[in-house]
Amino acid sequence: MSIAIYPGSFDPLTMGHVDIIHRGSRLFEKIVIAVLINADKSPLFTVQERVEVAREVFRDRANVEVDTFDGLLVDYARRRQASVIVRGLRAVSDFEYEMQMALMNRRLNQEVETVFMMPAEPYTYVSSRLVKEVVSLGGNVKGIVPDMVERRLREKKLARETLRA
Ligand SMILES: Nc1ncnc2c1ncn2[C@@H]1O[C@H](COP(=O)(O)OP(=O)(O)OP(=O)(O)O)[C@@H](O)[C@H]1O
Ligand SMILES: [Mg+2]
């Protein structure tokens, strides 16, 4: 069985991620969304919230699983008996870092292959960081994140503003 791991922070999940996961779920028997624990010291959403969102968004896709991991990705892949790491490529700017990671991961574990996929064009400029920035400045992110994420972003913003007031 071909199991793929799609690792990331997903803080929050965007339509760019969703696009890549749909492509992966057509290509591999199983794709595991692996939420990295502790990557960012001050994330907007907790790991648990991010897992909840991803599970809800992909509840109807039987071969999409959501999990968390920390430590070396290749060790996690080995534990999950995964042969593929999926990464998304948006622009040339992603390439340098992604190539470095892919080659380092190959050095650490020859059995795992990194596969890159490109999202649909409208999502090529979408990143979690940009989404958070736009929301914090009062902008609208409908259509570039799942509806559920859009709702949760608004709730977070309100909660933060209430705290500050
Ligand atoms: N819009 C997108 N289209 C295609 N791939 C994407 C997109 N956004 C993220 N990815 C890919 O998803 C994987 C996980 O990314 P990550 O969780 O870091 O998201 P991100 O949007 O880059 O977040 P941040 O802005 O916090 O870095 C990476 O391989 C990244 O290149
Ligand atoms: Mg990123």
mmCIF file of C-alpha atoms and ligand atoms in Angstrom:
data_model
loop_
_atom_site.group_PDB
_atom_site.id
_atom_site.type_symbol
_atom_site.label_atom_id
_atom_site.label_comp_id
_atom_site.label_asym_id
_atom_site.label_seq_id
_atom_site.Cartn_x
_atom_site.Cartn_y
_atom_site.Cartn_z
ATOM 1 C CA MET A 1 0.000 0.000 0.000
ATOM 2 C CA SER A 2 1.387 3.441 -0.932
ATOM 3 C CA ILE A 3 1.165 5.767 2.039
ATOM 4 C CA ALA A 4 2.098 9.434 1.652
ATOM 5 C CA ILE A 5 2.791 11.956 4.400
ATOM 6 C CA TYR A 6 1.907 15.625 3.877
ATOM 7 C CA PRO A 7 3.715 17.505 6.646
ATOM 8 C CA GLY A 8 3.235 21.142 7.609
ATOM 9 C CA SER A 9 2.087 23.611 10.226
ATOM 10 C CA PHE A 10 -1.352 24.214 8.690
ATOM 11 C CA ASP A 11 -1.767 27.320 10.877
ATOM 12 C CA PRO A 12 -4.345 27.592 9.406
ATOM 13 C CA LEU A 13 -5.302 25.132 6.655
ATOM 14 C CA THR A 14 -5.707 27.030 3.352
ATOM 15 C CA MET A 15 -7.304 26.115 0.016
ATOM 16 C CA GLY A 16 -3.748 25.694 -1.271
ATOM 17 C CA HIS A 17 -3.244 22.858 1.222
ATOM 18 C CA VAL A 18 -6.689 21.445 0.410
ATOM 19 C CA ASP A 19 -5.842 21.445 -3.299
ATOM 20 C CA ILE A 20 -2.598 19.527 -2.725
ATOM 21 C CA ILE A 21 -4.333 17.025 -0.424
ATOM 22 C CA HIS A 22 -7.034 16.336 -3.035
ATOM 23 C CA ARG A 23 -4.362 15.704 -5.653
ATOM 24 C CA GLY A 24 -2.475 13.455 -3.247
ATOM 25 C CA SER A 25 -5.561 11.494 -2.297
ATOM 26 C CA ARG A 26 -6.087 10.626 -5.978
ATOM 27 C CA LEU A 27 -2.473 9.541 -6.397
ATOM 28 C CA PHE A 28 -1.817 7.530 -3.244
ATOM 29 C CA GLU A 29 -3.778 4.870 -1.419
ATOM 30 C CA LYS A 30 -3.559 6.911 1.745
ATOM 31 C CA ILE A 31 -2.390 10.446 2.518
ATOM 32 C CA VAL A 32 -1.649 11.470 6.087
ATOM 33 C CA ILE A 33 -1.839 15.175 6.936
ATOM 34 C CA ALA A 34 0.880 15.430 9.574
ATOM 35 C CA VAL A 35 0.626 18.541 11.731
ATOM 36 C CA LEU A 36 4.021 19.519 13.073
ATOM 37 C CA ILE A 37 4.053 20.028 16.838
ATOM 38 C CA ASN A 38 5.997 22.994 18.222
ATOM 39 C CA ALA A 39 7.293 24.475 14.980
ATOM 40 C CA ASP A 40 6.165 27.983 15.823
ATOM 41 C CA LYS A 41 6.331 29.172 19.408
ATOM 42 C CA SER A 42 3.318 31.434 19.048
ATOM 43 C CA PRO A 43 0.893 29.836 16.602
ATOM 44 C CA LEU A 44 -2.577 31.300 16.017
ATOM 45 C CA PHE A 45 -4.340 27.924 16.364
ATOM 46 C CA THR A 46 -3.344 25.146 18.744
ATOM 47 C CA VAL A 47 -2.260 21.831 17.255
ATOM 48 C CA GLN A 48 -5.527 20.340 18.507
ATOM 49 C CA GLU A 49 -7.576 23.025 16.719
ATOM 50 C CA ARG A 50 -5.635 22.470 13.497
ATOM 51 C CA VAL A 51 -6.194 18.718 13.697
ATOM 52 C CA GLU A 52 -9.926 19.260 14.334
ATOM 53 C CA VAL A 53 -10.251 21.552 11.308
ATOM 54 C CA ALA A 54 -8.440 19.154 8.970
ATOM 55 C CA ARG A 55 -10.509 16.179 10.184
ATOM 56 C CA GLU A 56 -13.712 18.119 9.602
ATOM 57 C CA VAL A 57 -12.714 19.369 6.140
ATOM 58 C CA PHE A 58 -11.741 15.851 4.969
ATOM 59 C CA ARG A 59 -14.383 13.865 6.863
ATOM 60 C CA ASP A 60 -15.769 12.467 3.584
ATOM 61 C CA ARG A 61 -12.412 11.398 2.165
ATOM 62 C CA ALA A 62 -11.819 7.917 3.496
ATOM 63 C CA ASN A 63 -8.151 7.820 2.487
ATOM 64 C CA VAL A 64 -7.188 11.124 4.126
ATOM 65 C CA GLU A 65 -5.958 10.798 7.704
ATOM 66 C CA VAL A 66 -4.909 13.529 10.141
ATOM 67 C CA ASP A 67 -2.124 13.029 12.654
ATOM 68 C CA THR A 68 0.537 15.002 14.540
ATOM 69 C CA PHE A 69 4.281 14.489 14.719
ATOM 70 C CA ASP A 70 7.451 15.978 16.093
ATOM 71 C CA GLY A 71 11.112 15.182 15.620
ATOM 72 C CA LEU A 72 12.588 14.079 12.313
ATOM 73 C CA LEU A 73 10.073 13.755 9.507
ATOM 74 C CA VAL A 74 11.843 10.720 8.029
ATOM 75 C CA ASP A 75 11.598 8.897 11.366
ATOM 76 C CA TYR A 76 7.894 9.632 11.489
ATOM 77 C CA ALA A 77 7.546 8.413 7.880
ATOM 78 C CA ARG A 78 9.315 5.176 8.801
ATOM 79 C CA ARG A 79 7.017 4.669 11.791
ATOM 80 C CA ARG A 80 3.995 5.189 9.549
ATOM 81 C CA GLN A 81 5.473 2.905 6.859
ATOM 82 C CA ALA A 82 5.108 5.730 4.383
ATOM 83 C CA SER A 83 7.156 5.696 1.181
ATOM 84 C CA VAL A 84 6.326 9.225 0.037
ATOM 85 C CA ILE A 85 6.564 12.755 1.415
ATOM 86 C CA VAL A 86 4.270 15.190 -0.389
ATOM 87 C CA ARG A 87 5.194 18.872 -0.625
ATOM 88 C CA GLY A 88 3.504 21.708 -2.469
ATOM 89 C CA LEU A 89 5.408 24.056 -4.762
ATOM 90 C CA ARG A 90 3.937 27.501 -5.267
ATOM 91 C CA ALA A 91 6.672 29.498 -6.902
ATOM 92 C CA VAL A 92 10.380 29.477 -7.560
ATOM 93 C CA SER A 93 10.745 31.004 -4.101
ATOM 94 C CA ASP A 94 9.663 27.667 -2.529
ATOM 95 C CA PHE A 95 12.134 25.694 -4.592
ATOM 96 C CA GLU A 96 15.438 26.353 -2.889
ATOM 97 C CA TYR A 97 14.297 25.471 0.611
ATOM 98 C CA GLU A 98 12.237 22.506 -0.580
ATOM 99 C CA MET A 99 15.095 21.045 -2.590
ATOM 100 C CA GLN A 100 17.409 21.342 0.409
ATOM 101 C CA MET A 101 14.911 19.553 2.645
ATOM 102 C CA ALA A 102 14.188 16.837 0.069
ATOM 103 C CA LEU A 103 17.875 16.056 -0.434
ATOM 104 C CA MET A 104 18.586 16.080 3.299
ATOM 105 C CA ASN A 105 15.625 13.785 3.926
ATOM 106 C CA ARG A 106 16.859 11.441 1.201
ATOM 107 C CA ARG A 107 20.243 11.339 2.873
ATOM 108 C CA LEU A 108 18.598 10.512 6.186
ATOM 109 C CA ASN A 109 16.309 7.863 4.731
ATOM 110 C CA GLN A 110 16.807 6.405 1.231
ATOM 111 C CA GLU A 111 13.479 4.606 1.327
ATOM 112 C CA VAL A 112 11.339 7.741 1.295
ATOM 113 C CA GLU A 113 10.779 9.742 -1.886
ATOM 114 C CA THR A 114 9.695 13.390 -1.860
ATOM 115 C CA VAL A 115 7.011 14.213 -4.431
ATOM 116 C CA PHE A 116 6.214 17.837 -5.350
ATOM 117 C CA MET A 117 2.853 18.986 -6.574
ATOM 118 C CA MET A 118 1.641 22.308 -7.918
ATOM 119 C CA PRO A 119 -1.695 23.747 -6.815
ATOM 120 C CA ALA A 120 -4.340 25.213 -9.104
ATOM 121 C CA GLU A 121 -3.225 28.679 -10.234
ATOM 122 C CA PRO A 122 -5.555 30.735 -8.000
ATOM 123 C CA TYR A 123 -3.820 29.257 -4.963
ATOM 124 C CA THR A 124 -0.229 29.825 -6.002
ATOM 125 C CA TYR A 125 0.067 32.993 -3.921
ATOM 126 C CA VAL A 126 -1.744 31.672 -0.841
ATOM 127 C CA SER A 127 0.171 31.014 2.378
ATOM 128 C CA SER A 128 -0.946 30.635 5.983
ATOM 129 C CA ARG A 129 1.224 33.576 6.964
ATOM 130 C CA LEU A 130 -0.404 35.864 4.399
ATOM 131 C CA VAL A 131 -3.899 34.704 5.373
ATOM 132 C CA LYS A 132 -3.198 35.579 9.028
ATOM 133 C CA GLU A 133 -1.793 38.936 8.051
ATOM 134 C CA VAL A 134 -4.793 39.842 5.886
ATOM 135 C CA VAL A 135 -7.260 38.782 8.598
ATOM 136 C CA SER A 136 -5.429 40.714 11.309
ATOM 137 C CA LEU A 137 -5.684 43.836 9.149
ATOM 138 C CA GLY A 138 -9.409 43.333 8.620
ATOM 139 C CA GLY A 139 -9.293 41.843 5.103
ATOM 140 C CA ASN A 140 -11.511 39.124 3.676
ATOM 141 C CA VAL A 141 -10.101 35.628 3.039
ATOM 142 C CA LYS A 142 -13.289 33.936 1.787
ATOM 143 C CA GLY A 143 -12.454 31.494 -0.972
ATOM 144 C CA ILE A 144 -8.807 31.060 -0.123
ATOM 145 C CA VAL A 145 -9.449 29.127 3.096
ATOM 146 C CA PRO A 146 -12.205 26.550 3.824
ATOM 147 C CA ASP A 147 -15.440 28.152 5.167
ATOM 148 C CA MET A 148 -14.844 26.606 8.553
ATOM 149 C CA VAL A 149 -11.395 28.208 8.766
ATOM 150 C CA GLU A 150 -12.790 31.576 7.723
ATOM 151 C CA ARG A 151 -15.322 31.354 10.549
ATOM 152 C CA ARG A 152 -12.703 30.354 13.094
ATOM 153 C CA LEU A 153 -10.381 33.146 11.989
ATOM 154 C CA ARG A 154 -13.162 35.683 12.578
ATOM 155 C CA GLU A 155 -13.885 34.206 16.022
ATOM 156 C CA LYS A 156 -10.189 34.366 16.956
ATOM 157 C CA LYS A 157 -9.950 37.956 15.825
ATOM 158 C CA LEU A 158 -13.021 38.947 17.846
ATOM 159 C CA ALA A 159 -11.706 37.117 20.910
ATOM 160 C CA ARG A 160 -8.369 38.891 20.641
ATOM 161 C CA GLU A 161 -9.974 42.290 20.193
ATOM 162 C CA THR A 162 -12.208 41.685 23.205
ATOM 163 C CA LEU A 163 -9.171 40.719 25.263
ATOM 164 C CA ARG A 164 -7.362 43.878 24.230
ATOM 165 C CA ALA A 165 -10.328 46.158 24.907
HETATM 166 N N1 LIG B 1 -1.024 27.625 -1.645
HETATM 167 C C1 LIG B 1 -0.285 26.534 -1.652
HETATM 168 N N2 LIG B 1 -0.161 25.801 -2.764
HETATM 169 C C2 LIG B 1 0.616 24.706 -2.774
HETATM 170 N N3 LIG B 1 1.308 24.247 -1.750
HETATM 171 C C3 LIG B 1 1.228 24.934 -0.609
HETATM 172 C C4 LIG B 1 0.428 26.097 -0.500
HETATM 173 N N4 LIG B 1 0.552 26.589 0.773
HETATM 174 C C5 LIG B 1 1.388 25.743 1.401
HETATM 175 N N5 LIG B 1 1.804 24.759 0.583
HETATM 176 C C6 LIG B 1 2.714 23.670 0.899
HETATM 177 O O1 LIG B 1 2.200 22.940 1.976
HETATM 178 C C7 LIG B 1 3.233 22.404 2.774
HETATM 179 C C8 LIG B 1 3.024 22.803 4.221
HETATM 180 O O2 LIG B 1 3.150 24.185 4.294
HETATM 181 P P1 LIG B 1 2.964 25.087 5.563
HETATM 182 O O3 LIG B 1 2.163 24.437 6.613
HETATM 183 O O4 LIG B 1 4.279 25.672 5.902
HETATM 184 O O5 LIG B 1 2.026 26.200 4.899
HETATM 185 P P2 LIG B 1 2.377 27.671 4.511
HETATM 186 O O6 LIG B 1 1.155 28.218 3.864
HETATM 187 O O7 LIG B 1 3.659 27.739 3.775
HETATM 188 O O8 LIG B 1 2.511 28.297 5.962
HETATM 189 P P3 LIG B 1 3.465 29.516 6.425
HETATM 190 O O9 LIG B 1 3.000 30.704 5.684
HETATM 191 O O10 LIG B 1 3.210 29.571 7.905
HETATM 192 O O11 LIG B 1 4.866 29.069 6.085
HETATM 193 C C9 LIG B 1 4.513 22.922 2.137
HETATM 194 O O12 LIG B 1 4.991 21.960 1.235
HETATM 195 C C10 LIG B 1 4.065 24.145 1.378
HETATM 196 O O13 LIG B 1 4.919 24.425 0.298
HETATM 197 MG MG MG B 2 5.617 27.791 4.600
#
